[in-house]
PDB file of C-alpha atoms in Angstrom:
ATOM      1  CA  MET A   1      35.298  -3.015   6.456  1.00  0.00           C
ATOM      2  CA  SER A   2      34.564  -0.473   9.249  1.00  0.00           C
ATOM      3  CA  GLN A   3      37.195   1.425  11.141  1.00  0.00           C
ATOM      4  CA  ILE A   4      38.662  -0.426  14.173  1.00  0.00           C
ATOM      5  CA  TYR A   5      41.117   2.119  15.587  1.00  0.00           C
ATOM      6  CA  ASP A   6      41.105   5.888  15.376  1.00  0.00           C
ATOM      7  CA  ARG A   7      44.952   6.034  15.280  1.00  0.00           C
ATOM      8  CA  VAL A   8      47.516   3.366  14.754  1.00  0.00           C
ATOM      9  CA  ALA A   9      51.248   3.953  15.276  1.00  0.00           C
ATOM     10  CA  LEU A  10      53.896   1.885  13.490  1.00  0.00           C
ATOM     11  CA  ILE A  11      57.329   1.944  15.042  1.00  0.00           C
ATOM     12  CA  GLY A  12      59.751   0.749  12.534  1.00  0.00           C
ATOM     13  CA  LEU A  13      58.985   1.215   8.811  1.00  0.00           C
ATOM     14  CA  GLY A  14      60.253  -1.951   7.041  1.00  0.00           C
ATOM     15  CA  LEU A  15      58.407  -4.589   5.013  1.00  0.00           C
ATOM     16  CA  ILE A  16      55.873  -5.612   7.682  1.00  0.00           C
ATOM     17  CA  ALA A  17      54.990  -2.108   8.827  1.00  0.00           C
ATOM     18  CA  SER A  18      54.821  -0.820   5.205  1.00  0.00           C
ATOM     19  CA  SER A  19      52.513  -3.686   4.241  1.00  0.00           C
ATOM     20  CA  MET A  20      50.317  -3.070   7.372  1.00  0.00           C
ATOM     21  CA  PHE A  21      49.913   0.532   6.330  1.00  0.00           C
ATOM     22  CA  TRP A  22      48.840  -0.284   2.773  1.00  0.00           C
ATOM     23  CA  ALA A  23      46.495  -3.029   3.970  1.00  0.00           C
ATOM     24  CA  ILE A  24      44.983  -0.734   6.664  1.00  0.00           C
ATOM     25  CA  LYS A  25      44.279   1.852   3.998  1.00  0.00           C
ATOM     26  CA  ARG A  26      42.896  -0.754   1.620  1.00  0.00           C
ATOM     27  CA  ALA A  27      40.291  -1.808   4.179  1.00  0.00           C
ATOM     28  CA  GLY A  28      39.782   1.536   5.976  1.00  0.00           C
ATOM     29  CA  LEU A  29      40.721   0.052   9.305  1.00  0.00           C
ATOM     30  CA  ALA A  30      42.129   3.218  10.971  1.00  0.00           C
ATOM     31  CA  GLY A  31      41.498   6.887  10.805  1.00  0.00           C
ATOM     32  CA  GLU A  32      45.167   7.860  10.929  1.00  0.00           C
ATOM     33  CA  VAL A  33      48.361   5.888  10.762  1.00  0.00           C
ATOM     34  CA  THR A  34      51.486   7.476  12.113  1.00  0.00           C
ATOM     35  CA  GLY A  35      54.965   6.091  11.690  1.00  0.00           C
ATOM     36  CA  TYR A  36      58.515   6.329  12.952  1.00  0.00           C
ATOM     37  CA  ALA A  37      61.840   4.876  11.887  1.00  0.00           C
ATOM     38  CA  ARG A  38      65.192   5.348  13.634  1.00  0.00           C
ATOM     39  CA  SER A  39      66.935   6.219  10.334  1.00  0.00           C
ATOM     40  CA  GLU A  40      66.364   9.703   8.938  1.00  0.00           C
ATOM     41  CA  ALA A  41      66.825   8.277   5.447  1.00  0.00           C
ATOM     42  CA  THR A  42      64.075   5.744   6.037  1.00  0.00           C
ATOM     43  CA  ARG A  43      61.761   8.421   7.350  1.00  0.00           C
ATOM     44  CA  GLU A  44      62.425  10.550   4.267  1.00  0.00           C
ATOM     45  CA  THR A  45      61.763   7.527   1.901  1.00  0.00           C
ATOM     46  CA  ALA A  46      58.510   6.890   3.760  1.00  0.00           C
ATOM     47  CA  ARG A  47      57.377  10.445   3.188  1.00  0.00           C
ATOM     48  CA  GLN A  48      58.286  10.336  -0.489  1.00  0.00           C
ATOM     49  CA  ILE A  49      56.272   7.212  -1.170  1.00  0.00           C
ATOM     50  CA  GLY A  50      53.287   8.267   0.958  1.00  0.00           C
ATOM     51  CA  LEU A  51      53.895   5.638   3.622  1.00  0.00           C
ATOM     52  CA  CYS A  52      51.851   6.566   6.724  1.00  0.00           C
ATOM     53  CA  ASP A  53      49.607   9.632   7.075  1.00  0.00           C
ATOM     54  CA  ARG A  54      52.225  11.270   9.229  1.00  0.00           C
ATOM     55  CA  VAL A  55      55.909  10.290   9.620  1.00  0.00           C
ATOM     56  CA  CYS A  56      57.226  11.521  12.926  1.00  0.00           C
ATOM     57  CA  GLU A  57      60.704  12.547  14.050  1.00  0.00           C
ATOM     58  CA  THR A  58      60.504  10.591  17.336  1.00  0.00           C
ATOM     59  CA  ALA A  59      58.874   7.421  18.572  1.00  0.00           C
ATOM     60  CA  GLN A  60      57.138   9.340  21.408  1.00  0.00           C
ATOM     61  CA  GLU A  61      55.559  11.707  18.884  1.00  0.00           C
ATOM     62  CA  ALA A  62      54.309   8.807  16.783  1.00  0.00           C
ATOM     63  CA  VAL A  63      52.629   6.942  19.638  1.00  0.00           C
ATOM     64  CA  GLU A  64      51.081   9.921  21.427  1.00  0.00           C
ATOM     65  CA  GLY A  65      47.276   9.550  21.254  1.00  0.00           C
ATOM     66  CA  ALA A  66      47.470   6.189  19.363  1.00  0.00           C
ATOM     67  CA  ASP A  67      44.897   3.531  20.205  1.00  0.00           C
ATOM     68  CA  LEU A  68      47.225   0.806  18.791  1.00  0.00           C
ATOM     69  CA  VAL A  69      51.010   0.857  18.786  1.00  0.00           C
ATOM     70  CA  VAL A  70      52.783  -1.882  16.747  1.00  0.00           C
ATOM     71  CA  LEU A  71      56.427  -2.475  17.379  1.00  0.00           C
ATOM     72  CA  CYS A  72      57.908  -3.435  13.993  1.00  0.00           C
ATOM     73  CA  VAL A  73      61.596  -3.320  14.953  1.00  0.00           C
ATOM     74  CA  PRO A  74      64.043  -6.257  15.447  1.00  0.00           C
ATOM     75  CA  VAL A  75      63.202  -8.242  18.556  1.00  0.00           C
ATOM     76  CA  GLY A  76      66.441  -7.178  20.290  1.00  0.00           C
ATOM     77  CA  ALA A  77      65.324  -3.540  20.053  1.00  0.00           C
ATOM     78  CA  MET A  78      61.760  -3.992  21.317  1.00  0.00           C
ATOM     79  CA  GLY A  79      62.566  -3.677  25.055  1.00  0.00           C
ATOM     80  CA  PRO A  80      64.465  -0.350  24.655  1.00  0.00           C
ATOM     81  CA  VAL A  81      61.791   1.021  22.384  1.00  0.00           C
ATOM     82  CA  ALA A  82      58.983   0.014  24.820  1.00  0.00           C
ATOM     83  CA  GLN A  83      60.798   1.841  27.630  1.00  0.00           C
ATOM     84  CA  GLN A  84      61.211   4.849  25.433  1.00  0.00           C
ATOM     85  CA  ILE A  85      57.515   5.253  24.493  1.00  0.00           C
ATOM     86  CA  ALA A  86      56.012   4.095  27.826  1.00  0.00           C
ATOM     87  CA  PRO A  87      55.605   7.543  29.404  1.00  0.00           C
ATOM     88  CA  VAL A  88      53.451   8.855  26.575  1.00  0.00           C
ATOM     89  CA  LEU A  89      51.229   5.796  25.847  1.00  0.00           C
ATOM     90  CA  LYS A  90      47.528   6.593  25.855  1.00  0.00           C
ATOM     91  CA  SER A  91      45.459   5.069  28.702  1.00  0.00           C
ATOM     92  CA  GLY A  92      43.439   2.166  27.317  1.00  0.00           C
ATOM     93  CA  ALA A  93      45.713   1.795  24.218  1.00  0.00           C
ATOM     94  CA  THR A  94      46.995  -1.520  23.012  1.00  0.00           C
ATOM     95  CA  VAL A  95      50.707  -2.251  22.368  1.00  0.00           C
ATOM     96  CA  SER A  96      51.497  -5.178  20.039  1.00  0.00           C
ATOM     97  CA  ASP A  97      54.433  -6.302  17.893  1.00  0.00           C
ATOM     98  CA  VAL A  98      55.267  -8.422  14.869  1.00  0.00           C
ATOM     99  CA  GLY A  99      58.336 -10.209  16.172  1.00  0.00           C
ATOM    100  CA  SER A 100      59.254 -13.803  15.227  1.00  0.00           C
ATOM    101  CA  VAL A 101      60.074 -14.656  18.847  1.00  0.00           C
ATOM    102  CA  LYS A 102      57.594 -14.211  21.648  1.00  0.00           C
ATOM    103  CA  ARG A 103      58.953 -15.358  25.039  1.00  0.00           C
ATOM    104  CA  HIS A 104      61.885 -12.850  24.819  1.00  0.00           C
ATOM    105  CA  VAL A 105      59.657 -10.021  23.572  1.00  0.00           C
ATOM    106  CA  ILE A 106      57.199 -10.539  26.409  1.00  0.00           C
ATOM    107  CA  ASP A 107      60.027 -10.637  28.991  1.00  0.00           C
ATOM    108  CA  ALA A 108      61.647  -7.516  27.434  1.00  0.00           C
ATOM    109  CA  VAL A 109      58.518  -5.343  26.817  1.00  0.00           C
ATOM    110  CA  SER A 110      56.093  -6.265  29.635  1.00  0.00           C
ATOM    111  CA  PRO A 111      57.979  -4.463  32.459  1.00  0.00           C
ATOM    112  CA  HIS A 112      57.655  -1.168  30.619  1.00  0.00           C
ATOM    113  CA  ILE A 113      53.901  -1.305  29.782  1.00  0.00           C
ATOM    114  CA  PRO A 114      51.806   0.822  32.109  1.00  0.00           C
ATOM    115  CA  ASP A 115      48.970  -0.867  33.942  1.00  0.00           C
ATOM    116  CA  SER A 116      46.453   1.191  31.986  1.00  0.00           C
ATOM    117  CA  VAL A 117      47.782  -0.153  28.622  1.00  0.00           C
ATOM    118  CA  HIS A 118      47.110  -3.511  27.016  1.00  0.00           C
ATOM    119  CA  PHE A 119      49.992  -5.582  25.723  1.00  0.00           C
ATOM    120  CA  ILE A 120      49.102  -8.262  23.190  1.00  0.00           C
ATOM    121  CA  PRO A 121      52.115  -9.749  21.298  1.00  0.00           C
ATOM    122  CA  ALA A 122      51.438 -10.913  17.743  1.00  0.00           C
ATOM    123  CA  HIS A 123      53.359 -12.532  14.836  1.00  0.00           C
ATOM    124  CA  PRO A 124      52.121 -12.343  11.274  1.00  0.00           C
ATOM    125  CA  LEU A 125      53.514 -15.371   9.378  1.00  0.00           C
ATOM    126  CA  ALA A 126      54.165 -13.459   6.205  1.00  0.00           C
ATOM    127  CA  GLY A 127      57.161 -11.947   4.476  1.00  0.00           C
ATOM    128  CA  THR A 128      59.547 -11.852   1.550  1.00  0.00           C
ATOM    129  CA  GLU A 129      63.314 -11.563   1.261  1.00  0.00           C
ATOM    130  CA  HIS A 130      62.970  -7.832   0.663  1.00  0.00           C
ATOM    131  CA  SER A 131      63.225  -5.224   3.394  1.00  0.00           C
ATOM    132  CA  GLY A 132      62.728  -1.452   3.771  1.00  0.00           C
ATOM    133  CA  PRO A 133      59.711   0.832   3.513  1.00  0.00           C
ATOM    134  CA  GLU A 134      59.479   0.452  -0.354  1.00  0.00           C
ATOM    135  CA  SER A 135      59.110  -3.333  -0.134  1.00  0.00           C
ATOM    136  CA  GLY A 136      55.622  -3.407   1.428  1.00  0.00           C
ATOM    137  CA  PHE A 137      52.421  -4.209  -0.373  1.00  0.00           C
ATOM    138  CA  ALA A 138      48.780  -4.494   0.828  1.00  0.00           C
ATOM    139  CA  GLU A 139      48.409  -8.150  -0.178  1.00  0.00           C
ATOM    140  CA  LEU A 140      51.214  -9.512   1.953  1.00  0.00           C
ATOM    141  CA  PHE A 141      48.922 -10.865   4.700  1.00  0.00           C
ATOM    142  CA  ASP A 142      46.139 -12.180   2.494  1.00  0.00           C
ATOM    143  CA  ASN A 143      45.321 -15.789   3.530  1.00  0.00           C
ATOM    144  CA  ARG A 144      48.476 -15.874   5.688  1.00  0.00           C
ATOM    145  CA  TRP A 145      48.283 -16.652   9.471  1.00  0.00           C
ATOM    146  CA  CYS A 146      48.739 -14.157  12.227  1.00  0.00           C
ATOM    147  CA  LEU A 147      49.347 -15.694  15.696  1.00  0.00           C
ATOM    148  CA  LEU A 148      48.275 -13.707  18.743  1.00  0.00           C
ATOM    149  CA  VAL A 149      50.075 -14.513  21.901  1.00  0.00           C
ATOM    150  CA  PRO A 150      48.137 -12.907  24.802  1.00  0.00           C
ATOM    151  CA  VAL A 151      49.918 -12.395  28.087  1.00  0.00           C
ATOM    152  CA  GLU A 152      48.477 -13.146  31.519  1.00  0.00           C
ATOM    153  CA  ASP A 153      45.262 -11.172  32.174  1.00  0.00           C
ATOM    154  CA  SER A 154      45.051  -9.807  28.626  1.00  0.00           C
ATOM    155  CA  ASP A 155      41.747  -7.968  28.165  1.00  0.00           C
ATOM    156  CA  PRO A 156      39.293 -10.051  25.989  1.00  0.00           C
ATOM    157  CA  ASP A 157      37.947  -6.975  24.295  1.00  0.00           C
ATOM    158  CA  ALA A 158      41.416  -5.694  23.363  1.00  0.00           C
ATOM    159  CA  ILE A 159      42.284  -9.211  22.017  1.00  0.00           C
ATOM    160  CA  ALA A 160      39.069  -9.222  19.973  1.00  0.00           C
ATOM    161  CA  ARG A 161      39.789  -5.836  18.557  1.00  0.00           C
ATOM    162  CA  LEU A 162      43.349  -6.714  17.520  1.00  0.00           C
ATOM    163  CA  ARG A 163      42.016  -9.936  16.018  1.00  0.00           C
ATOM    164  CA  ALA A 164      39.589  -7.954  13.973  1.00  0.00           C
ATOM    165  CA  LEU A 165      42.389  -5.720  12.675  1.00  0.00           C
ATOM    166  CA  TRP A 166      44.451  -8.667  11.511  1.00  0.00           C
ATOM    167  CA  GLU A 167      41.467 -10.232   9.880  1.00  0.00           C
ATOM    168  CA  GLY A 168      40.788  -6.976   8.179  1.00  0.00           C
ATOM    169  CA  LEU A 169      44.398  -7.045   6.899  1.00  0.00           C
ATOM    170  CA  GLY A 170      43.491 -10.350   5.217  1.00  0.00           C
ATOM    171  CA  SER A 171      45.005 -12.786   7.704  1.00  0.00           C
ATOM    172  CA  ASN A 172      43.721 -15.965   9.326  1.00  0.00           C
ATOM    173  CA  VAL A 173      44.097 -15.525  13.111  1.00  0.00           C
ATOM    174  CA  ASP A 174      44.878 -18.002  15.791  1.00  0.00           C
ATOM    175  CA  GLU A 175      46.098 -17.832  19.400  1.00  0.00           C
ATOM    176  CA  MET A 176      49.075 -19.630  20.923  1.00  0.00           C
ATOM    177  CA  ASP A 177      51.117 -19.412  24.052  1.00  0.00           C
ATOM    178  CA  ALA A 178      54.678 -18.034  23.891  1.00  0.00           C
ATOM    179  CA  ALA A 179      56.670 -21.216  24.519  1.00  0.00           C
ATOM    180  CA  HIS A 180      54.714 -23.236  21.989  1.00  0.00           C
ATOM    181  CA  HIS A 181      54.947 -20.389  19.485  1.00  0.00           C
ATOM    182  CA  ASP A 182      58.746 -20.287  19.809  1.00  0.00           C
ATOM    183  CA  LEU A 183      59.054 -24.038  19.267  1.00  0.00           C
ATOM    184  CA  VAL A 184      56.732 -24.107  16.290  1.00  0.00           C
ATOM    185  CA  LEU A 185      58.570 -21.202  14.637  1.00  0.00           C
ATOM    186  CA  ALA A 186      61.948 -22.809  15.310  1.00  0.00           C
ATOM    187  CA  VAL A 187      60.742 -25.687  13.128  1.00  0.00           C
ATOM    188  CA  THR A 188      58.903 -23.736  10.420  1.00  0.00           C
ATOM    189  CA  SER A 189      61.122 -20.672  10.115  1.00  0.00           C
ATOM    190  CA  HIS A 190      64.171 -20.203  12.348  1.00  0.00           C
ATOM    191  CA  ALA A 191      66.025 -23.496  11.675  1.00  0.00           C
ATOM    192  CA  PRO A 192      65.268 -23.425   7.937  1.00  0.00           C
ATOM    193  CA  HIS A 193      66.720 -19.918   7.692  1.00  0.00           C
ATOM    194  CA  LEU A 194      69.827 -20.967   9.513  1.00  0.00           C
ATOM    195  CA  ILE A 195      70.227 -23.945   7.266  1.00  0.00           C
ATOM    196  CA  ALA A 196      69.774 -21.727   4.208  1.00  0.00           C
ATOM    197  CA  TYR A 197      72.401 -19.262   5.403  1.00  0.00           C
ATOM    198  CA  THR A 198      74.732 -22.169   6.001  1.00  0.00           C
ATOM    199  CA  MET A 199      74.179 -23.756   2.566  1.00  0.00           C
ATOM    200  CA  VAL A 200      74.847 -20.525   0.801  1.00  0.00           C
ATOM    201  CA  GLY A 201      77.963 -19.995   2.962  1.00  0.00           C
ATOM    202  CA  VAL A 202      79.176 -23.456   1.963  1.00  0.00           C
ATOM    203  CA  ALA A 203      78.746 -22.631  -1.688  1.00  0.00           C
ATOM    204  CA  ASP A 204      80.721 -19.425  -1.151  1.00  0.00           C
ATOM    205  CA  ASP A 205      83.526 -21.388   0.626  1.00  0.00           C
ATOM    206  CA  LEU A 206      83.864 -23.916  -2.237  1.00  0.00           C
ATOM    207  CA  ARG A 207      86.485 -22.057  -4.272  1.00  0.00           C
ATOM    208  CA  ARG A 208      86.312 -24.752  -6.902  1.00  0.00           C
ATOM    209  CA  VAL A 209      82.991 -23.268  -7.904  1.00  0.00           C
ATOM    210  CA  THR A 210      83.298 -19.676  -8.991  1.00  0.00           C
ATOM    211  CA  ASP A 211      80.681 -17.070  -8.094  1.00  0.00           C
ATOM    212  CA  THR A 212      79.726 -16.919 -11.727  1.00  0.00           C
ATOM    213  CA  GLU A 213      78.984 -20.659 -11.820  1.00  0.00           C
ATOM    214  CA  VAL A 214      76.943 -20.532  -8.642  1.00  0.00           C
ATOM    215  CA  ILE A 215      74.788 -17.777 -10.041  1.00  0.00           C
ATOM    216  CA  LYS A 216      74.602 -19.031 -13.649  1.00  0.00           C
ATOM    217  CA  TYR A 217      73.824 -22.646 -12.854  1.00  0.00           C
ATOM    218  CA  SER A 218      71.594 -22.164  -9.765  1.00  0.00           C
ATOM    219  CA  ALA A 219      68.937 -24.824  -9.829  1.00  0.00           C
ATOM    220  CA  ALA A 220      65.627 -24.469  -7.954  1.00  0.00           C
ATOM    221  CA  GLY A 221      66.910 -25.755  -4.625  1.00  0.00           C
ATOM    222  CA  PHE A 222      69.848 -23.355  -4.447  1.00  0.00           C
ATOM    223  CA  ARG A 223      67.695 -20.426  -5.643  1.00  0.00           C
ATOM    224  CA  ASP A 224      65.317 -21.114  -2.787  1.00  0.00           C
ATOM    225  CA  PHE A 225      68.191 -21.130  -0.276  1.00  0.00           C
ATOM    226  CA  THR A 226      69.566 -17.885  -1.603  1.00  0.00           C
ATOM    227  CA  ARG A 227      66.125 -16.263  -1.467  1.00  0.00           C
ATOM    228  CA  ILE A 228      65.803 -17.191   2.224  1.00  0.00           C
ATOM    229  CA  ALA A 229      69.363 -16.200   2.959  1.00  0.00           C
ATOM    230  CA  ALA A 230      68.724 -12.740   1.570  1.00  0.00           C
ATOM    231  CA  SER A 231      66.499 -11.936   4.489  1.00  0.00           C
ATOM    232  CA  ASP A 232      67.410  -9.008   6.809  1.00  0.00           C
ATOM    233  CA  PRO A 233      70.545  -9.882   8.779  1.00  0.00           C
ATOM    234  CA  THR A 234      69.781  -7.756  11.835  1.00  0.00           C
ATOM    235  CA  MET A 235      66.410  -9.327  12.295  1.00  0.00           C
ATOM    236  CA  TRP A 236      67.713 -12.861  11.955  1.00  0.00           C
ATOM    237  CA  ARG A 237      70.699 -12.220  14.249  1.00  0.00           C
ATOM    238  CA  ASP A 238      68.224 -11.197  16.960  1.00  0.00           C
ATOM    239  CA  VAL A 239      65.914 -14.101  16.281  1.00  0.00           C
ATOM    240  CA  PHE A 240      68.703 -16.666  16.867  1.00  0.00           C
ATOM    241  CA  LEU A 241      70.012 -14.930  19.934  1.00  0.00           C
ATOM    242  CA  THR A 242      66.589 -14.676  21.576  1.00  0.00           C
ATOM    243  CA  ASN A 243      65.171 -18.078  20.591  1.00  0.00           C
ATOM    244  CA  LYS A 244      68.266 -20.088  21.025  1.00  0.00           C
ATOM    245  CA  ASP A 245      66.925 -22.929  23.130  1.00  0.00           C
ATOM    246  CA  ALA A 246      64.164 -23.896  20.700  1.00  0.00           C
ATOM    247  CA  THR A 247      66.313 -23.388  17.643  1.00  0.00           C
ATOM    248  CA  LEU A 248      69.140 -25.483  19.076  1.00  0.00           C
ATOM    249  CA  GLU A 249      66.667 -28.278  19.907  1.00  0.00           C
ATOM    250  CA  ILE A 250      65.368 -28.335  16.345  1.00  0.00           C
ATOM    251  CA  LEU A 251      68.846 -28.170  14.915  1.00  0.00           C
ATOM    252  CA  GLY A 252      69.823 -31.158  17.044  1.00  0.00           C
ATOM    253  CA  ARG A 253      66.923 -33.172  15.637  1.00  0.00           C
ATOM    254  CA  PHE A 254      67.893 -31.961  12.078  1.00  0.00           C
ATOM    255  CA  THR A 255      71.411 -33.195  12.635  1.00  0.00           C
ATOM    256  CA  GLU A 256      70.099 -36.652  13.682  1.00  0.00           C
ATOM    257  CA  GLU A 257      67.997 -36.877  10.502  1.00  0.00           C
ATOM    258  CA  LEU A 258      70.912 -35.685   8.364  1.00  0.00           C
ATOM    259  CA  PHE A 259      73.171 -38.335   9.891  1.00  0.00           C
ATOM    260  CA  ALA A 260      70.533 -40.990   9.078  1.00  0.00           C
ATOM    261  CA  LEU A 261      70.369 -39.852   5.450  1.00  0.00           C
ATOM    262  CA  GLN A 262      74.151 -39.838   5.245  1.00  0.00           C
ATOM    263  CA  ARG A 263      74.192 -43.378   6.348  1.00  0.00           C
ATOM    264  CA  ALA A 264      71.529 -44.404   3.879  1.00  0.00           C
ATOM    265  CA  ILE A 265      73.558 -42.808   1.010  1.00  0.00           C
ATOM    266  CA  ARG A 266      76.803 -44.406   2.200  1.00  0.00           C
ATOM    267  CA  THR A 267      75.235 -47.864   2.456  1.00  0.00           C
ATOM    268  CA  GLY A 268      73.189 -47.564  -0.707  1.00  0.00           C
ATOM    269  CA  ASP A 269      69.896 -47.909   1.147  1.00  0.00           C
ATOM    270  CA  GLY A 270      67.638 -46.666  -1.692  1.00  0.00           C
ATOM    271  CA  GLU A 271      64.471 -47.920   0.048  1.00  0.00           C
ATOM    272  CA  GLN A 272      65.021 -45.698   3.017  1.00  0.00           C
ATOM    273  CA  LEU A 273      65.772 -42.679   0.868  1.00  0.00           C
ATOM    274  CA  PHE A 274      62.678 -43.316  -1.274  1.00  0.00           C
ATOM    275  CA  ASP A 275      60.411 -43.724   1.798  1.00  0.00           C
ATOM    276  CA  TYR A 276      61.865 -40.602   3.415  1.00  0.00           C
ATOM    277  CA  PHE A 277      61.526 -38.425   0.297  1.00  0.00           C
ATOM    278  CA  THR A 278      57.958 -39.686  -0.227  1.00  0.00           C
ATOM    279  CA  ARG A 279      56.931 -38.697   3.278  1.00  0.00           C
ATOM    280  CA  THR A 280      58.429 -35.262   3.084  1.00  0.00           C
ATOM    281  CA  ARG A 281      56.978 -34.688  -0.394  1.00  0.00           C
ATOM    282  CA  ALA A 282      53.549 -35.200   1.098  1.00  0.00           C
ATOM    283  CA  ILE A 283      54.275 -32.464   3.656  1.00  0.00           C
ATOM    284  CA  ARG A 284      54.986 -30.078   0.853  1.00  0.00           C
ATOM    285  CA  ARG A 285      51.712 -30.978  -0.830  1.00  0.00           C
ATOM    286  CA  GLY A 286      49.882 -30.312   2.396  1.00  0.00           C
ATOM    287  CA  ILE A 287      51.294 -26.783   2.580  1.00  0.00           C
ATOM    288  CA  ILE A 288      49.976 -26.103  -0.931  1.00  0.00           C
ATOM    289  CA  ASP A 289      46.659 -27.684  -0.233  1.00  0.00           C
ATOM    290  CA  ALA A 290      46.391 -25.453   2.933  1.00  0.00           C
ATOM    291  CA  GLY A 291      46.707 -22.414   0.721  1.00  0.00           C
ATOM    292  CA  GLN A 292      50.012 -21.302   2.278  1.00  0.00           C
ATOM    293  CA  ASP A 293      51.956 -21.563  -0.982  1.00  0.00           C
ATOM    294  CA  THR A 294      51.564 -22.288  -4.690  1.00  0.00           C
ATOM    295  CA  ASP A 295      53.148 -24.316  -7.403  1.00  0.00           C
ATOM    296  CA  ALA A 296      54.271 -21.115  -9.143  1.00  0.00           C
ATOM    297  CA  PRO A 297      58.045 -20.818  -9.761  1.00  0.00           C
ATOM    298  CA  ASP A 298      58.286 -17.853  -7.282  1.00  0.00           C
ATOM    299  CA  PHE A 299      56.092 -19.764  -4.786  1.00  0.00           C
ATOM    300  CA  GLY A 300      53.511 -16.991  -4.927  1.00  0.00           C
ATOM    301  CA  ARG A 301      55.792 -14.424  -3.336  1.00  0.00           C
ATOM    302  CA  GLY A 302      56.049 -12.077  -6.290  1.00  0.00           C
ATOM    303  CA  LYS A 303      55.268  -8.531  -5.336  1.00  0.00           C
ATOM    304  CA  THR A 304      51.814  -7.444  -6.296  1.00  0.00           C
ATOM    305  CA  SER A 305      50.418  -3.981  -6.813  1.00  0.00           C
ATOM    306  CA  THR A 306      49.773  -1.791  -3.846  1.00  0.00           C
TER     307      THR A 306
END
């Protein structure tokens, strides 16, 4: 694929940024990729594994002259980072992000973006339970969705260019407004993660079951919970604090469904349980048929070569 940007700057060098770099290089989408991470240890690791063409000591140095700047930091840090880099952003450049929450990111970042710079929020719906620069791999975005969330008066050419980058990274791309994005993600990601954290916490609190037994006898359901609950705690703390309204709405609906199932179990209503499980099983099959998961034991999330 042809080059889309001369220089791309990745701010934050975890799983998503690392995977973006390897995928950019795989497809030749940028002439140079610079990177920055707040932690000196992370920057050194990135240099050791060849992550980014140039790892910089400051965020300002990384974004200077960049045609595309991607904020790959926790959503709670995006506002301060945007304020920090704003004075050195190149005129005509695009600033984007990969955050799981969009309304908060837009509110936090937009005030700092110069009029001469395009701001186009984005969210790749891809990830694993691993974090850090060594966790990235070029195939992470293949056949996964990336949602673009343009702000008011976003430049169509800048949107098309960013869309082309994500398509070059392997993603299917769609556009969505911020409020709808945050509600959809509360259903598909945020509430499930909170439930997973809670279930693992419940198991930990049940002192009748030792840690050894929990690990040794983990069935598929609990293994899936523990995989999700192994996700980066800083990122998920910020997600729940910045998308609280949508998450609480979905958790309220979940609680109502849970109470209905409790009642069916208590009253021995096998027909209701069977009908409910049949309907939800069909949803799982739909996800597989849509190519967003597999029947493999690791659900297709095993790390592939870079």
